[in-house]
Tab-separated table of C-alpha atoms and ligand atoms in Angstrom:
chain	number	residue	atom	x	y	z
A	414	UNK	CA	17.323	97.820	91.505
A	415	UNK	CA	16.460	94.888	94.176
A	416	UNK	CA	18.505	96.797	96.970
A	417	UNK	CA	16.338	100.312	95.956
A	418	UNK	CA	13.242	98.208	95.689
A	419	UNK	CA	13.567	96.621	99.254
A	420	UNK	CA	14.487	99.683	100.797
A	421	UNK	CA	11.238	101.343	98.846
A	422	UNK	CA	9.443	98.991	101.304
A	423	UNK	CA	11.275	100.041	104.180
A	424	UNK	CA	10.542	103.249	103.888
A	425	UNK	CA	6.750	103.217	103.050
A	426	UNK	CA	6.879	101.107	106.362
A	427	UNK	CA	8.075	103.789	108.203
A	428	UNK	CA	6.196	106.282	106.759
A	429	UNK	CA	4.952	109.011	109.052
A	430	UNK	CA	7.175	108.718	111.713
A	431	UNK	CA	7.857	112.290	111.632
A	432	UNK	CA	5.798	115.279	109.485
A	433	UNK	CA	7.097	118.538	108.974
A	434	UNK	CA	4.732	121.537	108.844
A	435	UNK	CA	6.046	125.299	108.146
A	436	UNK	CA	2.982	127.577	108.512
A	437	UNK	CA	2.658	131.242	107.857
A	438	UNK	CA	1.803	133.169	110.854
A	439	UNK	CA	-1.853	133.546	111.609
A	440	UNK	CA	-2.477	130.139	110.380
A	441	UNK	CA	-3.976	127.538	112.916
A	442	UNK	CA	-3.187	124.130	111.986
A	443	UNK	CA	-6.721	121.708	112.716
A	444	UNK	CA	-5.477	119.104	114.737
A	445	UNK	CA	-7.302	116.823	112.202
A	446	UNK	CA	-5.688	117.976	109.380
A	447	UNK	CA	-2.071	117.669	111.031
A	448	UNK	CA	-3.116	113.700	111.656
A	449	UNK	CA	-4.633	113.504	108.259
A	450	UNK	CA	-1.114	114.732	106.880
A	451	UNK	CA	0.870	112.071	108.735
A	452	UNK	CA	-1.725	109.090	107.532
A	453	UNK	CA	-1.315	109.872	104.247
A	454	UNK	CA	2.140	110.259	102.633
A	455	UNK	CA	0.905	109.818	98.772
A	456	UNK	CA	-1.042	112.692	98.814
A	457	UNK	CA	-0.054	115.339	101.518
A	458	UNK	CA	0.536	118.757	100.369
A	459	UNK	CA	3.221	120.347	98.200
A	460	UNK	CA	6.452	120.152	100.605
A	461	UNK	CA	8.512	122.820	98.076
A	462	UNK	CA	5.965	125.654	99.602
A	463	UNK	CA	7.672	125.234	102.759
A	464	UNK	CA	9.324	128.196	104.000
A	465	UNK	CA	8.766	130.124	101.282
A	466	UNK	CA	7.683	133.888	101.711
A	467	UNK	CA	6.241	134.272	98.696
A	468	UNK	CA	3.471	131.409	99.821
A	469	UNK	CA	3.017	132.716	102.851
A	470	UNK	CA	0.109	135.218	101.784
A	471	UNK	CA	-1.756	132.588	100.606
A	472	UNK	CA	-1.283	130.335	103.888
A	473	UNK	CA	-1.904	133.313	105.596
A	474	UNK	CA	-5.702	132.926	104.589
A	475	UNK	CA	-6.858	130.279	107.024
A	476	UNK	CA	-7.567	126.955	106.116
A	477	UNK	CA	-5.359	125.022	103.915
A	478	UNK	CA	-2.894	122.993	105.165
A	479	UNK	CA	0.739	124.549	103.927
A	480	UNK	CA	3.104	121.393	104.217
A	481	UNK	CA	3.789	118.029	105.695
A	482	UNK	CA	6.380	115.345	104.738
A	483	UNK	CA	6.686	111.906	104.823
A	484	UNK	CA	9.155	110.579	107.845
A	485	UNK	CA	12.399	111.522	106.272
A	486	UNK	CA	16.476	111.250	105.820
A	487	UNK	CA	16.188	107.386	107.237
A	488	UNK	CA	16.721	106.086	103.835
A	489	UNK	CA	18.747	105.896	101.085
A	490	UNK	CA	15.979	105.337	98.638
A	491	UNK	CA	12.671	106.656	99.096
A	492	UNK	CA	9.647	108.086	96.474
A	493	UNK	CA	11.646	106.300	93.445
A	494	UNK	CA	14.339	108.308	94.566
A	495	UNK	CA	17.794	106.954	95.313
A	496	UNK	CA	21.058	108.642	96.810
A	497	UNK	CA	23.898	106.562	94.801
A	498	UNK	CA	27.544	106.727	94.222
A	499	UNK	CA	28.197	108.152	96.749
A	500	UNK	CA	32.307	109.540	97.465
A	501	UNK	CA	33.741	111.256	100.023
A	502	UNK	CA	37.344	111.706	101.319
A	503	UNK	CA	38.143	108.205	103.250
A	504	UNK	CA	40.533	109.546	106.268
A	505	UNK	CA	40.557	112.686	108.354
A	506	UNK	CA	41.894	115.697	107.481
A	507	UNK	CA	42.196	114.857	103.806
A	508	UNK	CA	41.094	116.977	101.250
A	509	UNK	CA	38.712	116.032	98.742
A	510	UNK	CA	35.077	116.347	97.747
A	511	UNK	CA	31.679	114.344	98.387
A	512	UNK	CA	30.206	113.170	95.211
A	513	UNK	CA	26.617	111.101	94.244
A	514	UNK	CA	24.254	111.460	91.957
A	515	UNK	CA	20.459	111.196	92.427
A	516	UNK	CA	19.312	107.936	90.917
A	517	UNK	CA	15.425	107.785	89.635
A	518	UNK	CA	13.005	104.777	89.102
A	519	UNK	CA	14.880	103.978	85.948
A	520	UNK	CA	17.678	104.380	87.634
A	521	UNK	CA	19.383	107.336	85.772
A	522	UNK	CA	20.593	110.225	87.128
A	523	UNK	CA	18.436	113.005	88.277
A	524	UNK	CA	19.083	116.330	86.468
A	525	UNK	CA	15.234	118.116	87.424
A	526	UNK	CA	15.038	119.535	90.497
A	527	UNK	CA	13.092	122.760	91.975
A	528	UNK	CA	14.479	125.294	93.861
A	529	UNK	CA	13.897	125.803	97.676
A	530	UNK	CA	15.279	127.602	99.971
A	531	UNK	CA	17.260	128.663	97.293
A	532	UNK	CA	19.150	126.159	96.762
A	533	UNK	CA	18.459	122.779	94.518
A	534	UNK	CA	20.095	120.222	96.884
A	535	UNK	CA	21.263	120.823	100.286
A	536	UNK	CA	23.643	118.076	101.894
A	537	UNK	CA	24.015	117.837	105.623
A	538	UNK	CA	26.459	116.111	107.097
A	539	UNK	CA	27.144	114.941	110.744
A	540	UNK	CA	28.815	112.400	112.731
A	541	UNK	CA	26.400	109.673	113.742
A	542	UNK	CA	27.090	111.152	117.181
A	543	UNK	CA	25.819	114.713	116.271
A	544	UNK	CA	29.440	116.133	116.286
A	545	UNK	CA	30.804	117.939	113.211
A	546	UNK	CA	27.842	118.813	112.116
A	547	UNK	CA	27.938	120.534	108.299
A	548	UNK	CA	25.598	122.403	106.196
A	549	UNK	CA	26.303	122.695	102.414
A	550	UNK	CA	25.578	123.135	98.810
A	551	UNK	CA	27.176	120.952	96.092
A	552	UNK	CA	27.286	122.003	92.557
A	553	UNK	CA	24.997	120.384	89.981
A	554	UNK	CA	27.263	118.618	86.724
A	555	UNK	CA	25.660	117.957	83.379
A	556	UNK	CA	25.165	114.572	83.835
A	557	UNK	CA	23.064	114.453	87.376
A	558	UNK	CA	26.427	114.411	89.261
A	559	UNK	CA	26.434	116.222	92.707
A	560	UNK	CA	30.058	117.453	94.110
A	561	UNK	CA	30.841	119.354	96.766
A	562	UNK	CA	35.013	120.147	98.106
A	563	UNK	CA	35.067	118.509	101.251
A	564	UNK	CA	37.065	117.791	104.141
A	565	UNK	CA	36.145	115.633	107.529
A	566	UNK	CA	37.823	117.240	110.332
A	567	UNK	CA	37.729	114.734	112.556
A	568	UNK	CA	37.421	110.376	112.039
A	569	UNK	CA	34.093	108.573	112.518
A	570	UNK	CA	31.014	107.438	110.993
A	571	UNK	CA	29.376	110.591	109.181
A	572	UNK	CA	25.488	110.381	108.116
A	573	UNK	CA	24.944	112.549	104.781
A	574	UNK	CA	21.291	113.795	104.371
A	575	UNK	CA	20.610	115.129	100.614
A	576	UNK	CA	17.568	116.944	100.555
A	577	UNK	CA	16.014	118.481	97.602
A	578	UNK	CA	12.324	118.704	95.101
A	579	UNK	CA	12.383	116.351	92.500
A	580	UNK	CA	10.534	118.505	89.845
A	581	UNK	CA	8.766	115.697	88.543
A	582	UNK	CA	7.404	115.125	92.006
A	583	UNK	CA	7.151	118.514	93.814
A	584	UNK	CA	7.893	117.463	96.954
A	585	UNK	CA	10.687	117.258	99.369
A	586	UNK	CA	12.781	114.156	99.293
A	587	UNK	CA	15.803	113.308	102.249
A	588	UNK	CA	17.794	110.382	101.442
A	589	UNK	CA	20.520	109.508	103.777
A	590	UNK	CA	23.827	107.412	103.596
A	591	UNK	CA	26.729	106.751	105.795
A	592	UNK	CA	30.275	107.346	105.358
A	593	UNK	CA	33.420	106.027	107.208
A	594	UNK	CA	36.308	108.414	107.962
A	595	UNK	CA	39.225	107.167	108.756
A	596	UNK	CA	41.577	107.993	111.777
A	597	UNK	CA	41.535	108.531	115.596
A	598	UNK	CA	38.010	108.555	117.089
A	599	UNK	CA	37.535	110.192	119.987
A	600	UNK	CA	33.169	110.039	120.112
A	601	UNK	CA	31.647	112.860	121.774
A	602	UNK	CA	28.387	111.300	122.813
A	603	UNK	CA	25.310	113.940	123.738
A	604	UNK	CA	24.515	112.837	126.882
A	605	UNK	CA	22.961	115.927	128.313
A	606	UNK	CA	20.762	118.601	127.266
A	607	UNK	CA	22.791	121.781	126.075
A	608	UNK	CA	20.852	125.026	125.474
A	609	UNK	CA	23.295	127.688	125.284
A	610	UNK	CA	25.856	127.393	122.708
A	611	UNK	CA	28.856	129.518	121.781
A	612	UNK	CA	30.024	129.882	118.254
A	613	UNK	CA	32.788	132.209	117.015
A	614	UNK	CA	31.865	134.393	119.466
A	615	UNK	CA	28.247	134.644	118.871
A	616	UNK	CA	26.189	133.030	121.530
A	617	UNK	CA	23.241	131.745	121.023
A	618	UNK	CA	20.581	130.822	123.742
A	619	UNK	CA	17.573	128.008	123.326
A	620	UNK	CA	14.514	128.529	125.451
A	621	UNK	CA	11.358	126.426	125.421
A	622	UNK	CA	11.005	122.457	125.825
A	623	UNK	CA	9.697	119.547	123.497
A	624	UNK	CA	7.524	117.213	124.684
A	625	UNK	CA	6.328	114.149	122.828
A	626	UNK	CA	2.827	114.551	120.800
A	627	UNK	CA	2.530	118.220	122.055
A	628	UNK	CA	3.511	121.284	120.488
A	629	UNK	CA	5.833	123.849	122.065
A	630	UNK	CA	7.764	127.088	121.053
A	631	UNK	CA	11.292	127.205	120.969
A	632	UNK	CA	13.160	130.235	120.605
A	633	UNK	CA	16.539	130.890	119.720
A	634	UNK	CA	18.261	134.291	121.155
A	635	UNK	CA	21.125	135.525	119.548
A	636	UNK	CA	23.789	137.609	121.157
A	637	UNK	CA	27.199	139.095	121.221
A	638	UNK	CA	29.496	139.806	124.305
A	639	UNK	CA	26.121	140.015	126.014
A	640	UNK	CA	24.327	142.303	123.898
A	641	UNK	CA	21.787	141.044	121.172
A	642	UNK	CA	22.013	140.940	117.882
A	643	UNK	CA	19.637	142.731	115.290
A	644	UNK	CA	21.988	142.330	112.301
A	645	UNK	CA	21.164	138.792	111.145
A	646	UNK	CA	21.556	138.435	107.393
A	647	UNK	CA	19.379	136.019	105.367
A	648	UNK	CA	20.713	133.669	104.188
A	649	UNK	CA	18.687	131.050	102.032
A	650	UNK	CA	15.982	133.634	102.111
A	651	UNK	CA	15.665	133.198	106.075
A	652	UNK	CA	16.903	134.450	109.263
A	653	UNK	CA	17.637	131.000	110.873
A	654	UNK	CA	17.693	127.616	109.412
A	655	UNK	CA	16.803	124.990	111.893
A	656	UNK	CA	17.736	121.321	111.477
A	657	UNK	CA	16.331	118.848	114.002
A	658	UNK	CA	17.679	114.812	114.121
A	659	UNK	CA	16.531	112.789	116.895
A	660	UNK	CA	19.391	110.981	118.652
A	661	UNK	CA	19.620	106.843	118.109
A	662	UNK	CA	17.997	106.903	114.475
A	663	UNK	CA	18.845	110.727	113.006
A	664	UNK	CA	15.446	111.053	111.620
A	665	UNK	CA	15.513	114.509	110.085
A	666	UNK	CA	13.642	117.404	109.908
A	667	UNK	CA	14.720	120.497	108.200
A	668	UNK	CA	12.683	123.659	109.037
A	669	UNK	CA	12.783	127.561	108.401
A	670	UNK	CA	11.482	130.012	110.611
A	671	UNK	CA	8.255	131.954	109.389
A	672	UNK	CA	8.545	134.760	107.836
A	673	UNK	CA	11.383	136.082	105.172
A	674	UNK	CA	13.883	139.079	105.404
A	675	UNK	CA	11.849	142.300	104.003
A	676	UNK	CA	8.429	140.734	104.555
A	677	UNK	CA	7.975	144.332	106.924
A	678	UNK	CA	7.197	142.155	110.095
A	679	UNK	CA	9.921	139.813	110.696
A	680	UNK	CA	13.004	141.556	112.783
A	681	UNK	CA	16.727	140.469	112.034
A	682	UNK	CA	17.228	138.859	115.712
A	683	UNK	CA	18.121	138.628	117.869
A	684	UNK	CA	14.975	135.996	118.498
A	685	UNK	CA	14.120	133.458	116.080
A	686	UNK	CA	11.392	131.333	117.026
A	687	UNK	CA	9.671	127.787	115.948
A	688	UNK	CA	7.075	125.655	117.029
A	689	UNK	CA	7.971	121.837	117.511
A	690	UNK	CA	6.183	118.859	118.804
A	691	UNK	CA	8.578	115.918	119.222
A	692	UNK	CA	7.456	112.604	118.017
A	693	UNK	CA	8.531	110.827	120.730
A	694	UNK	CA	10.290	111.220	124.116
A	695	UNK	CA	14.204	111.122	123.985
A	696	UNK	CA	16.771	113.329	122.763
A	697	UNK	CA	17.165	115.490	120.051
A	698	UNK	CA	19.946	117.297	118.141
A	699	UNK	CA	19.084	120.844	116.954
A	700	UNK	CA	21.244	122.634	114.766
A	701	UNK	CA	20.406	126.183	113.859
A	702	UNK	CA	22.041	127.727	110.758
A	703	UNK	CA	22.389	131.568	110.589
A	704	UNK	CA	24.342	134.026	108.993
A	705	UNK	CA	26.056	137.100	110.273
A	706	UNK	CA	28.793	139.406	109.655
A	707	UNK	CA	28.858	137.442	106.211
A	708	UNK	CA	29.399	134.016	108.163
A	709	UNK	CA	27.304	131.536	108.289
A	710	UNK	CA	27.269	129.200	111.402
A	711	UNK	CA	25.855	125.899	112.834
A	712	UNK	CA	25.028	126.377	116.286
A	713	UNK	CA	24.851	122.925	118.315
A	714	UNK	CA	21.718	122.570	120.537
A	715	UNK	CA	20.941	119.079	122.198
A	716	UNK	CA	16.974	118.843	124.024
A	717	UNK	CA	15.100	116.652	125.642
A	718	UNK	CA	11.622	115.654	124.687
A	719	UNK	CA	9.669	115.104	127.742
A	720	UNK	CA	6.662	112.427	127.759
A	721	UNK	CA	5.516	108.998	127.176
A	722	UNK	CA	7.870	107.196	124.316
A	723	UNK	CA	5.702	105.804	121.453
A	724	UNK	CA	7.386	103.050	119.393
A	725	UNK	CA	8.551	105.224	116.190
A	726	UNK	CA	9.679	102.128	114.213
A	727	UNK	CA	6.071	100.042	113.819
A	728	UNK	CA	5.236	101.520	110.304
A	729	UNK	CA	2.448	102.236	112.224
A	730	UNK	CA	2.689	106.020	112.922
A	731	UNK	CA	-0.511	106.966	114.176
A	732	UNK	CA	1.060	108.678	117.067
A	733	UNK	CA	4.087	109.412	115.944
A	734	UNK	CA	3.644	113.007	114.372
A	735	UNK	CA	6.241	115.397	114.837
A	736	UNK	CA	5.960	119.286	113.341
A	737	UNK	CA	8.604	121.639	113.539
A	738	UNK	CA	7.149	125.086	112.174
A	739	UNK	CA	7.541	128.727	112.610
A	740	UNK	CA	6.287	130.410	115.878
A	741	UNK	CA	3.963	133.065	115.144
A	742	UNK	CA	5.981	136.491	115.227
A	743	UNK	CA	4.435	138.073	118.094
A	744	UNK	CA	7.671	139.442	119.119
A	745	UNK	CA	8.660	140.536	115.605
A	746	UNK	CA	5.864	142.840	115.563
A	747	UNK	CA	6.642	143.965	118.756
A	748	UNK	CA	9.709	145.032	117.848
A	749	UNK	CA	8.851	146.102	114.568
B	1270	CU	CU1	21.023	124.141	102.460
């Protein structure tokens, strides 16, 4: 395909824009080996380890680098990998489902894919200006056909992130589309920083900063009618799911918290903590997935990375590293 070819180019040009690291706890991450990972998207490590427990022994031991990813979910076609035929309900408020398939090289649909997190694909979807955002799972068909019920609550340009492991390349893949939705839009533009957020009654509260190049903690708090929450079910093998998309171009990173339900040192809230370092300086739109009560919910966090902006969109890259990974659990064993 000329259109999948073109955009192949794109996105090896913008290659390394962001890198995604999850790391087990007592792991130290060389500063040298976190540049090395963003210079060299062919052959960084195996991105399906991410967030997985049962790696995290093994990461535990020192040295080797866990994870890092290739700037992600600005494309529709990246690694040979394209997101095509794509449907999805056309107005507001009307019921239907998102379908697409995962188009290959050769162009036919995808039916290989590893596991992670549980899950073979996961499809986000959010309004280009971070509202409505949506976390979900479609169903696999025979033929390589994805489809999921769906229905947009509200009009607008939507952004649709499918991330999954080819198996034939064992490593994480985002490809992203847009959709247009019908109806009356009323935008809801993130113009300020927002770190508390309230969510079926469960409030949730953000502490830490980003800051561009430089890594910081950020820790989520949950609680209820002011008391905190220790019943967090996993869900997708975690306690909290964190999705980060920086405002303007929705570049996406998709992270887990270290550490897995039953692994004897990681609590059940009500903190759940992650280190970041921002790419760049500017805005970004978390979105932290939990489950409790047998509910999962999106919690809507929007943060400002402090710093000097670097030019994300050269290809270049060299400065442009970004990690989101799992805080060590000091406070998990301090509670444990
Ligand atoms: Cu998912």
């Amino acid at each position: 395909m000329h259109t999948a070819a073109r955009l192949g180019l794109f996105a090896a040009g913008a290659a390394a824009v962001f890198t995604v690291a999850l790391v087990a706890a007592p792991l130290i991450i060389p500063a040298d080996a976190s540049a090395a990972w963003t210079s060299n998207e062919d052959e960084h490590m195996d991105t399906t380890e991410v967030g997985h427990g049962a790696h995290a022994g093994a990461a535990a031991s020192g040295s080797a680098p866990i994870a890092a990813a290739d700037v992600r979910g600005l494309s529709v076609s990246q690694r040979g990998y394209t997101l095509a035929a794509l449907g999805a309900p056309t107005a507001a408020d009307e019921a239907g489902e998102i379908s697409f398939a995962i188009a290959d090289a050769s162009g036919a649909p995808l039916t290989a894919y590893q596991t992670a997190h549980e899950k073979r694909l996961h499809l986000i979807v959010v309004r280009t200006d971070g509202a409505h955002f949506r976390h979900v799972h479609p169903e696999l068909a025979d033929d390589g056909t994805w489809t999921v019920p769906f229905t947009f609550d509200a009009a607008g340009t939507y952004r649709v992130f499918a991330d999954f492991v080819p198996a034939a390349l064992a490593e994480t893949v985002t490809l992203t589309s847009t959709v247009e939705v019908a109806g009356a839009f009323a935008p809801e533009p993130r113009t300020a920083d927002s770190t508390t957020a309230t969510v079926d009654g469960i409030t949730v509260e953000l502490a830490g900063d980003l800051a561009a190049g430089a890594e910081r903690e950020l820790t989520f708090t949950v609680t209820r009618g002011g008391e905190p929450v220790t019943t967090l079910e996993p869900y997708l093998g975690a306690y909290g799911h964190l999705v980060a998309l920086r405002q303007g171009d929705l570049a996406y990173l998709h992270v887990h918290p270290m550490g897995e339900p039953g692994d004897g040192v990681t609590d059940p809230g009500p903190e759940i903590a992650f280190m970041a370092t921002a790419p760049t300086a500017g805005r970004y739109l978390l979105y932290l997935d939990l489950q409790l009560d047998g509910r999962v919910l999106s919690v809507p966090f929007v943060l400002t990375a402090t710093g000097e902006a670097t030019d994300g969109a050269d290809g270049g890259g060299h400065d442009d590293e970004a990690s989101l990974k799992p805080a060590e659990p000091a406070h998990a064993e301090e509670h444990g």
